[in-house]
Amino acid sequence: MRFIDVHCHLEGDYFGDISGLIAKFDGVGVEKVITCGVDLKSSEQALKLSQSFDKVYFTAGFHPTELKDYSEGCLNAVARLADNKKCVAIGEIGLDYHYPDTDKTLQQQVFIAQLKLAYELRLPVEIHSRDAAEDTYNILKENAQLIKYGALMHCYSYSKEMSELFEKLGMYFSFGGMSTYSGSKRARKSIERISLKKLLTETDSPYLAPKSQQGIFPNTPLNIPEITANMAEIKGVCVEEMSDTIWRNAHELFSKL
């Protein structure tokens, strides 16, 4: 079986010997990972990792809570990074209303600007959305043409009813370690409902360890097989079918893989 992690953050200093970690991927069947930028610095670091390791691809973009150094000129820098053959998407981008001092207007403006950039570059987007389901959906629906080249709701955590609305826009959904916990009812119900053709696996490393690694930090892409097996159980299919389907889905969404 072959596995893929479509959303992680390997560019931090959480993992110690990153070469040693990536060398272990073969042992569990993880063949490709996508490490995701959250601002210019992390996107540049992600690019460097992709140049150093064959299995690593990357995204470039501005996370909604990382806009303190954002200016319109930053989009030109993101575009230059995205021109690299191993940049598979613009991301992670989106909305995050979790914190009380959130500048919602700025987040929405930057989200739409990055959607436009992805469209111009003919790239998909990886979307972060927390406590902002309605605004995320409305922006995507109103700008549906901008996700012509694909869109992923990473670490999906809203209701199964919302997943139906997002799926009608053609979106994909990735689930990580939290979906392995029996208490994660919304994630598990969403996995049950979403078409197999729209499901993907992620770890969001170094965060959100799965059940077998509860309380352990950092989480790593080595845990993708556990997440895949859990999703297979929820969907009532064998792990082999799930891993093969997810592999195909990833390559359909991210054409540069």
Coordinates of N, CA and C in Angstrom, one line a residue:
M1 N 0.8 -1.2 0.0 CA 0.0 0.0 0.0 C 0.9 1.2 0.0
R2 N 0.3 2.3 -0.6 CA 1.0 3.6 -0.6 C 0.1 4.6 0.0
F3 N 0.7 5.5 0.8 CA 0.0 6.5 1.6 C 0.5 7.9 1.3
I4 N -0.3 8.9 1.5 CA 0.0 10.3 1.2 C -0.5 11.2 2.3
D5 N 0.3 12.1 2.7 CA -0.1 13.1 3.7 C -0.3 14.4 3.0
V6 N -1.5 14.9 2.8 CA -1.7 16.1 1.9 C -1.6 17.4 2.7
H7 N -1.4 17.3 4.0 CA -1.3 18.6 4.8 C -0.5 18.3 6.1
C8 N 0.7 18.8 6.1 CA 1.6 18.8 7.3 C 2.5 20.0 7.3
H9 N 3.2 20.2 8.4 CA 4.1 21.3 8.6 C 5.4 20.8 9.0
L10 N 6.3 20.4 8.1 CA 7.6 19.9 8.4 C 8.6 20.9 8.5
E11 N 8.3 22.2 8.2 CA 9.3 23.2 8.1 C 9.7 23.8 9.4
G12 N 9.0 23.4 10.5 CA 9.4 24.0 11.8 C 10.6 23.2 12.4
D13 N 10.9 23.5 13.6 CA 12.0 22.9 14.3 C 11.5 21.8 15.3
Y14 N 10.4 21.3 15.0 CA 9.8 20.3 16.0 C 10.3 18.9 15.9
F15 N 10.9 18.6 14.8 CA 11.2 17.2 14.5 C 12.6 16.7 14.8
G16 N 13.5 17.7 15.1 CA 14.9 17.3 15.3 C 15.5 16.9 14.0
D17 N 15.9 15.7 13.8 CA 16.6 15.2 12.6 C 15.5 15.0 11.5
I18 N 15.2 16.0 10.7 CA 14.2 15.8 9.7 C 14.6 14.8 8.7
S19 N 15.9 14.7 8.4 CA 16.3 13.6 7.4 C 16.0 12.2 8.0
G20 N 16.2 12.1 9.3 CA 15.9 10.8 9.9 C 14.5 10.4 9.9
L21 N 13.6 11.5 10.1 CA 12.2 11.2 10.0 C 11.7 10.8 8.6
I22 N 12.2 11.5 7.6 CA 11.8 11.3 6.3 C 12.3 9.9 5.8
A23 N 13.4 9.5 6.3 CA 14.0 8.2 6.0 C 13.1 7.1 6.5
K24 N 12.3 7.3 7.5 CA 11.4 6.3 8.0 C 10.1 6.2 7.2
F25 N 9.8 7.1 6.3 CA 8.6 7.0 5.5 C 8.4 5.7 4.8
D26 N 9.5 5.3 4.2 CA 9.4 4.0 3.4 C 8.9 2.9 4.2
G27 N 9.3 2.8 5.5 CA 9.0 1.7 6.3 C 7.5 1.6 6.6
V28 N 6.7 2.7 6.5 CA 5.3 2.6 6.7 C 4.5 2.8 5.4
G29 N 5.2 3.0 4.3 CA 4.5 3.2 3.0 C 4.1 4.6 2.7
V30 N 4.6 5.6 3.4 CA 4.3 7.0 3.1 C 5.2 7.4 1.9
E31 N 4.6 7.6 0.8 CA 5.4 7.9 -0.4 C 5.5 9.4 -0.8
K32 N 4.5 10.2 -0.4 CA 4.5 11.6 -0.7 C 3.9 12.4 0.5
V33 N 4.4 13.6 0.8 CA 3.8 14.5 1.8 C 3.8 15.9 1.2
I34 N 2.8 16.7 1.6 CA 2.8 18.1 1.2 C 2.9 18.9 2.5
T35 N 4.0 19.6 2.6 CA 4.2 20.5 3.7 C 3.8 21.9 3.3
C36 N 3.0 22.5 4.2 CA 2.2 23.7 3.9 C 2.7 25.0 4.5
G37 N 2.9 26.0 3.7 CA 3.3 27.3 4.2 C 2.1 28.0 4.9
V38 N 2.5 28.9 5.9 CA 1.5 29.7 6.5 C 1.8 31.2 6.4
D39 N 3.0 31.5 5.9 CA 3.4 32.9 5.6 C 4.6 32.8 4.6
L40 N 5.2 33.9 4.3 CA 6.3 33.8 3.4 C 7.5 33.0 3.9
K41 N 7.9 33.2 5.1 CA 9.0 32.5 5.7 C 8.8 31.0 5.7
S42 N 7.7 30.6 6.2 CA 7.4 29.1 6.2 C 7.3 28.6 4.8
S43 N 6.7 29.3 3.9 CA 6.6 28.9 2.5 C 8.0 28.7 1.8
E44 N 8.9 29.6 2.1 CA 10.2 29.5 1.6 C 10.9 28.3 2.2
Q45 N 10.7 28.1 3.5 CA 11.3 26.9 4.2 C 10.7 25.6 3.6
A46 N 9.5 25.6 3.3 CA 8.8 24.4 2.7 C 9.4 24.2 1.3
L47 N 9.6 25.2 0.5 CA 10.3 25.0 -0.8 C 11.6 24.4 -0.6
K48 N 12.4 24.8 0.3 CA 13.8 24.2 0.5 C 13.7 22.8 0.9
L49 N 12.7 22.4 1.7 CA 12.5 21.0 2.1 C 12.2 20.2 0.8
S50 N 11.3 20.7 0.0 CA 10.9 20.0 -1.2 C 12.1 19.8 -2.2
Q51 N 13.1 20.7 -2.1 CA 14.3 20.6 -3.0 C 15.2 19.6 -2.4
S52 N 15.2 19.3 -1.1 CA 16.1 18.4 -0.5 C 15.6 17.0 -0.4
F53 N 14.3 16.8 -0.5 CA 13.7 15.4 -0.4 C 12.7 15.1 -1.5
D54 N 12.9 14.0 -2.2 CA 12.0 13.7 -3.3 C 10.6 13.5 -2.9
K55 N 10.3 13.0 -1.7 CA 9.0 12.7 -1.2 C 8.2 13.9 -0.8
V56 N 8.9 15.1 -0.7 CA 8.2 16.3 -0.1 C 7.8 17.2 -1.2
Y57 N 6.6 17.7 -1.2 CA 6.0 18.7 -2.0 C 5.6 19.8 -1.1
F58 N 5.1 21.0 -1.6 CA 4.8 22.1 -0.7 C 3.7 23.0 -1.3
T59 N 3.1 23.8 -0.4 CA 2.2 24.8 -0.8 C 2.8 26.2 -0.3
A60 N 2.3 27.3 -0.9 CA 2.7 28.6 -0.5 C 1.5 29.5 -0.3
G61 N 1.5 30.3 0.8 CA 0.4 31.1 1.0 C 0.4 31.7 2.4
F62 N -0.7 32.5 2.7 CA -0.8 33.1 4.0 C -2.0 32.6 4.8
H63 N -1.8 32.0 5.9 CA -2.8 31.5 6.9 C -3.5 32.7 7.4
P64 N -4.8 32.6 7.7 CA -5.6 33.7 8.1 C -5.2 34.4 9.5
T65 N -4.5 33.6 10.3 CA -4.0 34.2 11.6 C -2.6 34.7 11.5
E66 N -2.0 34.6 10.3 CA -0.6 35.0 10.1 C -0.5 36.2 9.1
L67 N -1.3 37.2 9.4 CA -1.3 38.3 8.4 C -0.7 39.6 8.9
K68 N 0.1 39.5 10.0 CA 0.6 40.7 10.6 C 1.7 41.4 9.7
D69 N 2.4 40.5 8.9 CA 3.4 41.1 7.9 C 2.9 41.1 6.5
Y70 N 1.6 40.8 6.3 CA 1.1 40.7 4.9 C 0.9 42.1 4.3
S71 N 1.2 42.2 3.0 CA 0.9 43.4 2.2 C 0.6 42.8 0.8
E72 N 0.0 43.7 0.0 CA -0.3 43.2 -1.4 C 0.9 42.7 -2.2
G73 N 2.0 43.3 -1.9 CA 3.2 42.8 -2.6 C 3.6 41.4 -2.3
C74 N 3.1 40.9 -1.1 CA 3.4 39.5 -0.7 C 2.9 38.5 -1.8
L75 N 1.8 38.9 -2.4 CA 1.3 37.9 -3.4 C 2.2 37.7 -4.6
N76 N 3.0 38.7 -4.9 CA 4.0 38.5 -5.9 C 5.0 37.4 -5.5
A77 N 5.4 37.5 -4.2 CA 6.4 36.6 -3.7 C 5.8 35.2 -3.6
V78 N 4.5 35.1 -3.3 CA 3.9 33.8 -3.2 C 3.8 33.2 -4.7
A79 N 3.5 34.0 -5.6 CA 3.4 33.6 -7.0 C 4.8 33.1 -7.5
R80 N 5.9 33.7 -7.1 CA 7.2 33.2 -7.5 C 7.5 31.9 -6.9
L81 N 7.1 31.7 -5.6 CA 7.3 30.4 -5.0 C 6.4 29.3 -5.7
A82 N 5.2 29.7 -6.1 CA 4.3 28.8 -6.7 C 4.7 28.3 -8.0
D83 N 5.6 29.1 -8.7 CA 6.1 28.7 -10.0 C 7.0 27.5 -10.0
N84 N 7.4 27.1 -8.8 CA 8.3 25.9 -8.6 C 7.5 24.7 -9.0
K85 N 8.2 23.7 -9.6 CA 7.5 22.5 -10.1 C 7.0 21.7 -8.9
K86 N 7.5 21.9 -7.7 CA 7.0 21.1 -6.6 C 6.0 21.8 -5.7
C87 N 5.6 23.0 -6.1 CA 4.5 23.7 -5.4 C 3.2 23.3 -6.0
V88 N 2.4 22.5 -5.2 CA 1.2 21.9 -5.7 C -0.1 22.7 -5.5
A89 N 0.0 23.7 -4.6 CA -1.2 24.5 -4.3 C -0.9 25.8 -3.7
I90 N -1.9 26.7 -3.6 CA -1.8 27.9 -2.8 C -2.4 27.5 -1.5
G91 N -1.7 27.8 -0.4 CA -2.3 27.4 0.9 C -1.2 27.5 2.0
E92 N -1.6 27.4 3.3 CA -3.0 27.3 3.5 C -3.6 28.6 3.7
I93 N -4.8 28.8 3.1 CA -5.5 30.1 3.1 C -6.9 29.9 3.7
G94 N -7.6 31.0 4.0 CA -8.9 30.8 4.5 C -9.3 31.8 5.6
L95 N -10.2 31.3 6.5 CA -10.7 32.2 7.6 C -10.6 31.5 8.9
D96 N -10.3 32.3 9.9 CA -10.2 31.7 11.3 C -10.7 32.8 12.3
Y97 N -12.0 32.6 12.8 CA -12.6 33.5 13.7 C -12.5 33.1 15.1
H98 N -11.6 32.3 15.4 CA -11.5 31.7 16.8 C -11.1 32.7 17.8
Y99 N -10.3 33.7 17.5 CA -9.8 34.6 18.5 C -10.6 35.9 18.5
P100 N -10.8 36.5 19.7 CA -11.7 37.7 19.8 C -11.2 38.9 19.1
D101 N -9.9 39.0 18.8 CA -9.4 40.2 18.1 C -9.3 40.1 16.6
T102 N -10.0 39.1 16.1 CA -9.9 38.8 14.7 C -10.4 39.9 13.8
D103 N -9.6 40.3 12.8 CA -10.0 41.3 11.8 C -10.6 40.5 10.6
K104 N -11.9 40.3 10.7 CA -12.6 39.5 9.7 C -12.5 40.1 8.3
T105 N -12.6 41.4 8.2 CA -12.6 42.0 6.9 C -11.3 41.8 6.2
L106 N -10.2 41.9 7.0 CA -8.8 41.7 6.4 C -8.7 40.2 6.0
Q107 N -9.1 39.3 6.8 CA -9.0 37.9 6.5 C -9.8 37.6 5.2
Q108 N -11.0 38.1 5.1 CA -11.8 37.9 3.9 C -11.1 38.4 2.6
Q109 N -10.6 39.6 2.7 CA -9.9 40.2 1.6 C -8.7 39.4 1.1
V110 N -7.9 39.0 2.1 CA -6.7 38.2 1.8 C -7.1 36.8 1.2
F111 N -8.1 36.2 1.8 CA -8.6 34.9 1.3 C -9.0 35.0 -0.2
I112 N -9.8 36.0 -0.5 CA -10.3 36.2 -1.9 C -9.1 36.5 -2.8
A113 N -8.2 37.4 -2.3 CA -7.0 37.7 -3.2 C -6.2 36.5 -3.5
Q114 N -6.1 35.5 -2.5 CA -5.3 34.3 -2.8 C -6.1 33.3 -3.6
L115 N -7.4 33.3 -3.5 CA -8.2 32.5 -4.4 C -8.0 33.0 -5.9
K116 N -7.9 34.3 -6.0 CA -7.7 34.9 -7.4 C -6.3 34.5 -7.9
L117 N -5.3 34.5 -7.0 CA -4.0 34.2 -7.4 C -3.9 32.7 -7.8
A118 N -4.6 31.8 -7.1 CA -4.6 30.4 -7.4 C -5.2 30.2 -8.8
Y119 N -6.3 30.9 -9.0 CA -7.0 30.8 -10.3 C -6.1 31.2 -11.5
E120 N -5.4 32.4 -11.3 CA -4.5 32.9 -12.3 C -3.3 31.9 -12.6
L121 N -2.9 31.2 -11.5 CA -1.8 30.3 -11.7 C -2.2 28.8 -12.0
R122 N -3.6 28.7 -12.1 CA -4.1 27.4 -12.4 C -3.8 26.3 -11.4
L123 N -3.8 26.7 -10.1 CA -3.5 25.8 -9.0 C -4.7 25.6 -8.1
P124 N -4.8 24.5 -7.4 CA -5.8 24.3 -6.4 C -5.4 25.1 -5.1
V125 N -6.3 25.1 -4.2 CA -6.1 25.8 -2.9 C -6.3 24.8 -1.7
E126 N -5.5 25.0 -0.7 CA -5.8 24.3 0.6 C -6.3 25.3 1.6
I127 N -7.5 25.0 2.1 CA -8.3 25.9 2.9 C -8.3 25.5 4.3
H128 N -8.0 26.5 5.2 CA -8.2 26.4 6.6 C -9.4 27.2 7.0
S129 N -10.3 26.6 7.8 CA -11.5 27.3 8.2 C -11.9 26.8 9.6
R130 N -11.9 27.8 10.5 CA -12.2 27.5 11.9 C -13.2 28.6 12.4
D131 N -14.3 28.1 13.0 CA -15.4 29.0 13.5 C -15.9 30.0 12.4
A132 N -15.8 29.6 11.2 CA -16.2 30.5 10.1 C -16.9 29.8 9.0
A133 N -17.7 28.8 9.3 CA -18.3 27.9 8.2 C -19.1 28.7 7.2
E134 N -20.0 29.6 7.7 CA -20.9 30.3 6.8 C -20.2 31.2 5.9
D135 N -19.2 32.0 6.5 CA -18.5 33.0 5.6 C -17.6 32.2 4.6
T136 N -17.0 31.2 5.1 CA -16.1 30.4 4.2 C -17.0 29.9 3.0
Y137 N -18.1 29.3 3.3 CA -19.0 28.7 2.2 C -19.5 29.8 1.3
N138 N -19.9 31.0 1.9 CA -20.5 32.0 1.1 C -19.4 32.6 0.1
I139 N -18.2 32.8 0.6 CA -17.1 33.3 -0.2 C -16.8 32.3 -1.4
L140 N -16.8 31.1 -1.0 CA -16.5 30.1 -2.1 C -17.6 30.0 -3.1
K141 N -18.8 30.0 -2.6 CA -20.0 30.0 -3.5 C -20.0 31.2 -4.4
E142 N -19.8 32.4 -3.9 CA -19.8 33.6 -4.7 C -18.6 33.7 -5.6
N143 N -17.6 33.0 -5.3 CA -16.4 33.0 -6.2 C -16.0 31.6 -6.7
A144 N -17.1 30.9 -7.0 CA -16.9 29.5 -7.4 C -16.0 29.3 -8.6
Q145 N -15.9 30.3 -9.5 CA -15.0 30.2 -10.7 C -13.6 30.2 -10.3
L146 N -13.3 30.7 -9.1 CA -11.9 30.8 -8.6 C -11.3 29.5 -8.1
I147 N -12.2 28.5 -7.9 CA -11.7 27.2 -7.5 C -11.9 26.2 -8.6
K148 N -11.9 26.7 -9.8 CA -12.0 25.8 -11.0 C -10.9 24.7 -11.0
Y149 N -9.7 25.0 -10.4 CA -8.6 24.1 -10.4 C -8.5 23.3 -9.2
G150 N -9.6 23.3 -8.3 CA -9.7 22.4 -7.2 C -9.5 23.1 -5.9
A151 N -10.1 22.5 -4.8 CA -10.0 23.1 -3.5 C -10.2 22.0 -2.4
L152 N -9.4 22.1 -1.4 CA -9.4 21.2 -0.3 C -9.8 21.9 1.0
M153 N -10.7 21.3 1.7 CA -11.0 21.7 3.1 C -10.1 20.9 4.0
H154 N -9.1 21.5 4.5 CA -8.1 20.7 5.3 C -8.6 20.5 6.7
C155 N -8.4 19.4 7.3 CA -8.8 19.1 8.7 C -10.3 19.5 8.9
Y156 N -11.1 18.9 8.0 CA -12.5 19.3 8.1 C -13.2 19.0 9.4
S157 N -13.9 20.0 10.0 CA -14.4 19.8 11.4 C -15.9 20.4 11.5
Y158 N -16.5 20.8 10.4 CA -17.9 21.2 10.5 C -18.8 20.0 10.3
S159 N -20.1 20.3 10.3 CA -21.1 19.3 10.2 C -21.2 18.6 8.9
K160 N -21.8 17.4 8.9 CA -22.0 16.6 7.7 C -22.9 17.4 6.7
E161 N -23.8 18.2 7.3 CA -24.7 19.0 6.4 C -23.9 20.1 5.7
M162 N -23.0 20.7 6.4 CA -22.1 21.7 5.7 C -21.2 21.0 4.7
S163 N -20.8 19.8 5.0 CA -19.9 19.0 4.0 C -20.7 18.8 2.7
E164 N -22.0 18.6 2.8 CA -22.7 18.4 1.6 C -22.7 19.7 0.7
L165 N -22.9 20.8 1.4 CA -22.8 22.1 0.6 C -21.5 22.3 0.0
F166 N -20.4 22.1 0.8 CA -19.1 22.2 0.2 C -18.8 21.3 -0.9
E167 N -19.3 20.0 -0.8 CA -19.0 19.0 -1.8 C -19.7 19.4 -3.1
K168 N -20.9 20.1 -3.0 CA -21.6 20.5 -4.2 C -20.8 21.5 -5.0
L169 N -19.8 22.2 -4.3 CA -18.9 23.2 -5.0 C -17.7 22.4 -5.6
G170 N -17.7 21.1 -5.4 CA -16.6 20.3 -6.0 C -15.4 20.1 -5.1
M171 N -15.6 20.4 -3.9 CA -14.4 20.4 -3.0 C -14.1 19.0 -2.5
Y172 N -12.8 18.9 -2.1 CA -12.3 17.7 -1.4 C -12.2 18.0 0.1
F173 N -12.0 16.9 0.9 CA -11.9 17.0 2.3 C -10.8 16.1 2.9
S174 N -10.0 16.7 3.7 CA -9.0 15.8 4.4 C -9.2 15.7 5.9
F175 N -8.9 14.6 6.4 CA -9.1 14.3 7.8 C -7.8 13.8 8.4
G176 N -7.6 14.1 9.7 CA -6.4 13.7 10.3 C -6.6 13.0 11.6
G177 N -5.7 13.1 12.6 CA -5.7 12.3 13.8 C -7.0 12.4 14.6
M178 N -7.6 13.6 14.6 CA -8.8 13.8 15.5 C -9.9 12.9 15.1
S179 N -10.0 12.5 13.8 CA -11.0 11.6 13.3 C -10.9 10.2 13.8
T180 N -9.8 9.8 14.5 CA -9.6 8.5 15.0 C -10.2 8.4 16.4
Y181 N -10.6 9.4 17.0 CA -11.2 9.4 18.3 C -12.7 9.2 18.2
S182 N -13.2 8.3 19.1 CA -14.6 8.0 19.0 C -15.5 9.2 19.3
G183 N -14.9 10.2 20.1 CA -15.7 11.4 20.5 C -15.8 12.4 19.3
S184 N -15.0 12.2 18.3 CA -15.0 13.2 17.2 C -16.2 12.8 16.2
K185 N -17.4 13.1 16.8 CA -18.6 12.6 16.1 C -18.8 13.4 14.7
R186 N -18.6 14.7 14.7 CA -18.8 15.4 13.5 C -17.9 15.0 12.4
A187 N -16.7 14.8 12.7 CA -15.7 14.3 11.7 C -16.1 12.9 11.2
R188 N -16.5 12.0 12.1 CA -16.8 10.7 11.7 C -18.1 10.6 10.9
K189 N -19.1 11.4 11.2 CA -20.3 11.5 10.5 C -20.1 12.1 9.1
S190 N -19.1 13.1 9.0 CA -18.8 13.7 7.7 C -18.1 12.7 6.8
I191 N -17.2 11.9 7.4 CA -16.5 10.9 6.6 C -17.5 9.9 6.0
E192 N -18.5 9.5 6.9 CA -19.5 8.6 6.4 C -20.3 9.1 5.2
R193 N -20.6 10.4 5.2 CA -21.4 11.0 4.2 C -20.7 11.4 2.9
I194 N -19.4 11.9 3.0 CA -18.7 12.4 1.9 C -18.3 11.2 0.9
S195 N -18.4 11.5 -0.3 CA -18.1 10.5 -1.4 C -16.6 10.1 -1.2
L196 N -16.4 8.8 -1.4 CA -15.0 8.3 -1.4 C -14.1 9.0 -2.3
K197 N -14.7 9.5 -3.4 CA -13.9 10.2 -4.4 C -13.4 11.6 -4.0
K198 N -13.9 12.0 -2.8 CA -13.5 13.4 -2.3 C -12.7 13.4 -1.0
L199 N -12.3 12.2 -0.6 CA -11.6 12.0 0.7 C -10.1 12.0 0.6
L200 N -9.4 12.6 1.5 CA -8.0 12.6 1.6 C -7.5 12.5 3.0
T201 N -6.2 12.2 3.2 CA -5.6 12.0 4.5 C -4.6 13.0 4.8
E202 N -4.5 13.5 6.0 CA -3.5 14.4 6.5 C -3.1 14.1 7.9
T203 N -2.1 14.8 8.4 CA -1.7 14.7 9.8 C -1.8 16.1 10.5
D204 N -1.6 17.1 9.7 CA -1.4 18.5 10.2 C -0.2 18.5 11.2
S205 N 0.7 17.6 11.0 CA 1.9 17.5 11.9 C 2.5 18.9 12.0
P206 N 3.0 19.3 13.1 CA 3.3 18.4 14.3 C 2.1 18.3 15.3
Y207 N 0.9 18.8 14.9 CA -0.2 18.8 15.7 C -1.2 17.6 15.5
L208 N -2.2 17.5 16.4 CA -3.3 16.6 16.2 C -2.9 15.1 16.1
A209 N -2.2 14.6 17.0 CA -1.8 13.2 17.0 C -3.1 12.3 17.0
P210 N -3.0 11.1 16.3 CA -4.1 10.2 16.4 C -4.2 9.4 17.7
K211 N -5.2 8.6 17.8 CA -5.6 8.0 19.1 C -4.4 7.2 19.7
S212 N -3.7 6.4 18.8 CA -2.6 5.6 19.3 C -1.4 6.4 19.9
Q213 N -1.4 7.7 19.5 CA -0.3 8.6 19.9 C -0.8 9.7 20.8
Q214 N -1.9 9.5 21.4 CA -2.6 10.6 22.2 C -1.6 11.2 23.2
G215 N -1.5 12.5 23.2 CA -0.6 13.2 24.1 C 0.9 13.3 23.7
I216 N 1.2 12.7 22.6 CA 2.6 12.7 22.1 C 2.8 13.8 21.1
F217 N 3.9 14.5 21.3 CA 4.3 15.6 20.4 C 5.7 15.5 20.0
P218 N 6.1 15.6 18.7 CA 5.2 16.0 17.6 C 4.5 14.8 16.9
N219 N 3.4 15.1 16.4 CA 2.7 14.2 15.5 C 3.5 14.2 14.2
T220 N 3.6 13.1 13.4 CA 4.4 13.0 12.2 C 3.6 12.3 11.1
P221 N 4.0 12.4 9.8 CA 3.3 11.7 8.8 C 3.4 10.2 8.9
L222 N 4.2 9.7 9.8 CA 4.3 8.2 10.0 C 3.0 7.7 10.5
N223 N 2.1 8.6 11.0 CA 0.8 8.1 11.5 C -0.3 8.1 10.4
I224 N 0.0 8.4 9.2 CA -1.0 8.4 8.1 C -1.6 7.0 7.9
P225 N -0.9 5.9 8.1 CA -1.6 4.6 7.9 C -2.7 4.4 8.9
E226 N -2.5 4.8 10.2 CA -3.6 4.7 11.2 C -4.8 5.5 10.8
I227 N -4.6 6.7 10.3 CA -5.7 7.6 9.9 C -6.4 7.0 8.7
T228 N -5.7 6.4 7.8 CA -6.3 5.8 6.6 C -7.1 4.6 7.0
A229 N -6.6 3.7 7.9 CA -7.3 2.5 8.4 C -8.6 2.9 9.1
N230 N -8.5 4.0 9.9 CA -9.7 4.4 10.6 C -10.8 4.9 9.6
M231 N -10.4 5.7 8.6 CA -11.3 6.1 7.6 C -11.9 4.9 6.8
A232 N -11.1 3.9 6.5 CA -11.6 2.7 5.9 C -12.7 2.0 6.7
E233 N -12.4 1.9 8.0 CA -13.4 1.3 8.9 C -14.7 2.1 8.9
I234 N -14.6 3.4 8.9 CA -15.8 4.2 8.9 C -16.6 4.1 7.6
K235 N -15.9 4.0 6.5 CA -16.5 3.9 5.2 C -16.9 2.5 4.9
G236 N -16.5 1.5 5.7 CA -16.9 0.1 5.4 C -16.2 -0.5 4.2
V237 N -14.9 -0.1 4.0 CA -14.1 -0.6 2.9 C -12.8 -1.1 3.5
C238 N -12.0 -1.9 2.7 CA -10.7 -2.4 3.2 C -9.7 -1.3 3.1
V239 N -8.6 -1.4 3.9 CA -7.6 -0.4 3.9 C -7.0 -0.2 2.5
E240 N -6.8 -1.4 1.8 CA -6.2 -1.3 0.5 C -7.0 -0.4 -0.5
E241 N -8.3 -0.6 -0.4 CA -9.2 0.2 -1.3 C -9.1 1.7 -0.9
M242 N -9.1 1.9 0.4 CA -9.0 3.3 0.9 C -7.7 4.0 0.5
S243 N -6.6 3.3 0.7 CA -5.3 3.9 0.3 C -5.2 4.2 -1.1
D244 N -5.7 3.2 -2.0 CA -5.6 3.4 -3.4 C -6.5 4.6 -3.9
T245 N -7.7 4.7 -3.3 CA -8.6 5.7 -3.6 C -8.1 7.1 -3.2
I246 N -7.5 7.2 -2.0 CA -6.9 8.4 -1.6 C -5.7 8.8 -2.5
W247 N -4.9 7.9 -2.9 CA -3.8 8.2 -3.7 C -4.3 8.8 -5.1
R248 N -5.3 8.2 -5.6 CA -5.9 8.7 -6.9 C -6.5 10.1 -6.7
N249 N -7.2 10.2 -5.6 CA -7.9 11.5 -5.3 C -6.8 12.6 -5.2
A250 N -5.7 12.3 -4.5 CA -4.7 13.3 -4.3 C -4.1 13.8 -5.6
H251 N -3.9 12.8 -6.5 CA -3.2 13.1 -7.8 C -4.2 13.8 -8.8
E252 N -5.5 13.6 -8.5 CA -6.5 14.3 -9.3 C -6.6 15.8 -8.9
L253 N -6.5 16.0 -7.6 CA -6.6 17.4 -7.1 C -5.3 18.1 -7.3
F254 N -4.2 17.5 -7.0 CA -2.9 18.2 -7.1 C -2.2 17.7 -8.3
S255 N -2.4 18.3 -9.5 CA -1.9 17.8 -10.7 C -0.4 17.8 -10.8
K256 N 0.3 18.6 -9.9 CA 1.8 18.7 -10.0 C 2.4 17.6 -9.1
L257 N 1.6 16.8 -8.5 CA 2.2 15.6 -7.8 C 2.8 14.6 -8.7

